[in-house]
Amino acid sequence: MMSTLKNSVRLVGNLGMDPEVKNFDNNRKLVKLALATNESYKNDKGEKVTETQWHNIVIWGAQAKFAEEMLKKGDEVAIDGKLASRNYVDKDGNKRYVTEVVANEFLKMNSKRA
């Protein structure tokens, strides 16, 4: 049973930016998103505290095309995917490490009505 949960991530949050789109050869497309998730709790004084975590999301292929067309900053989005880590060397020669969620699917949630 648990073998299907080895590398699975599900997040619901709000986009902190419009989709960043990169096009590659062979009509391959990549969309990068910044997703904010909030968690609230009461501290020792009974005050409500909200902590925000930021997640780097990447979407490839046909899903990326839909994300580019449908999503914008502020949208509430549900993401289903997996964690992936990679590294690169920046322009100053420093090795950088990145952990991101590679989305398999996303769902734009219904807008809240005023």
XYZ file of C-alpha atoms in Angstrom:
114
model
C 0.000 0.000 0.000
C 2.586 2.571 1.059
C 4.736 1.943 -2.033
C 2.561 4.375 -4.003
C 3.384 7.169 -1.525
C 7.175 7.052 -1.861
C 7.575 10.479 -3.466
C 4.249 12.252 -3.482
C 3.474 15.904 -2.742
C 0.080 17.582 -2.570
C -0.167 21.284 -1.883
C -2.915 23.883 -1.930
C -1.869 27.513 -1.886
C -1.770 30.835 -3.694
C 0.531 31.843 -6.524
C 3.003 34.558 -5.647
C 3.800 35.375 -9.274
C 2.489 34.984 -12.786
C 3.755 31.819 -14.496
C 7.350 32.123 -15.741
C 7.429 30.406 -19.134
C 10.431 28.916 -20.935
C 10.173 27.391 -24.408
C 12.671 24.792 -25.614
C 13.356 22.994 -28.891
C 10.749 20.509 -30.152
C 7.915 22.650 -28.715
C 8.855 21.596 -25.172
C 7.563 24.045 -22.558
C 8.402 24.673 -18.884
C 6.401 26.796 -16.455
C 7.803 27.851 -13.078
C 5.536 28.968 -10.232
C 6.014 30.198 -6.675
C 3.300 28.754 -4.411
C 2.626 30.077 -0.902
C 1.004 27.825 1.694
C -0.180 29.225 5.023
C -0.468 27.521 8.380
C -2.125 29.251 11.333
C -1.922 28.487 15.029
C -2.286 30.263 18.377
C 0.886 31.067 20.294
C 1.346 30.933 24.083
C -0.364 34.338 24.451
C -3.415 33.152 22.489
C -2.536 35.309 19.494
C -3.142 33.949 16.004
C 0.109 33.436 14.115
C 0.270 32.643 10.402
C 3.404 31.128 8.903
C 3.918 31.155 5.138
C 6.040 28.584 3.334
C 7.123 29.170 -0.287
C 7.400 26.256 -2.717
C 9.084 26.208 -6.133
C 6.796 24.449 -8.637
C 7.766 23.313 -12.144
C 5.332 22.080 -14.777
C 6.368 20.510 -18.102
C 4.678 19.742 -21.428
C 0.937 19.951 -22.052
C 0.229 20.794 -18.394
C 2.649 23.741 -18.732
C 0.657 25.074 -21.688
C -2.543 24.964 -19.628
C -0.800 26.607 -16.658
C 0.481 29.422 -18.884
C -3.034 30.070 -20.215
C -5.054 29.610 -17.003
C -2.988 30.790 -14.036
C -2.012 34.184 -12.691
C -0.588 35.707 -9.519
C -2.968 35.334 -6.565
C -4.842 32.276 -7.900
C -5.541 29.470 -5.444
C -4.128 26.263 -6.907
C -3.960 22.591 -5.888
C -0.767 20.831 -7.005
C -0.057 17.100 -7.163
C 3.499 16.048 -7.922
C 6.830 14.844 -6.591
C 9.916 16.373 -4.987
C 13.027 16.752 -7.121
C 16.447 18.134 -6.182
C 19.044 19.506 -8.554
C 22.115 21.704 -8.496
C 23.732 24.229 -10.796
C 26.617 26.690 -10.853
C 25.559 30.347 -10.755
C 27.169 33.188 -12.705
C 29.669 33.768 -9.856
C 30.823 30.128 -9.925
C 28.965 29.104 -6.742
C 27.259 25.729 -6.615
C 23.548 26.161 -5.786
C 21.065 23.524 -4.698
C 17.346 23.661 -5.474
C 14.460 21.506 -4.302
C 11.262 21.881 -6.271
C 7.934 20.181 -6.786
C 7.560 18.711 -10.276
C 3.813 18.876 -10.850
C 1.959 16.002 -12.487
C -1.383 17.778 -12.244
C -2.765 21.079 -11.054
C -6.250 22.390 -10.400
C -7.229 26.041 -10.303
C -9.596 26.378 -7.379
C -12.836 28.388 -7.549
C -12.418 32.078 -6.910
C -13.784 33.395 -3.642
C -16.746 35.695 -4.140
C -16.746 39.100 -2.504
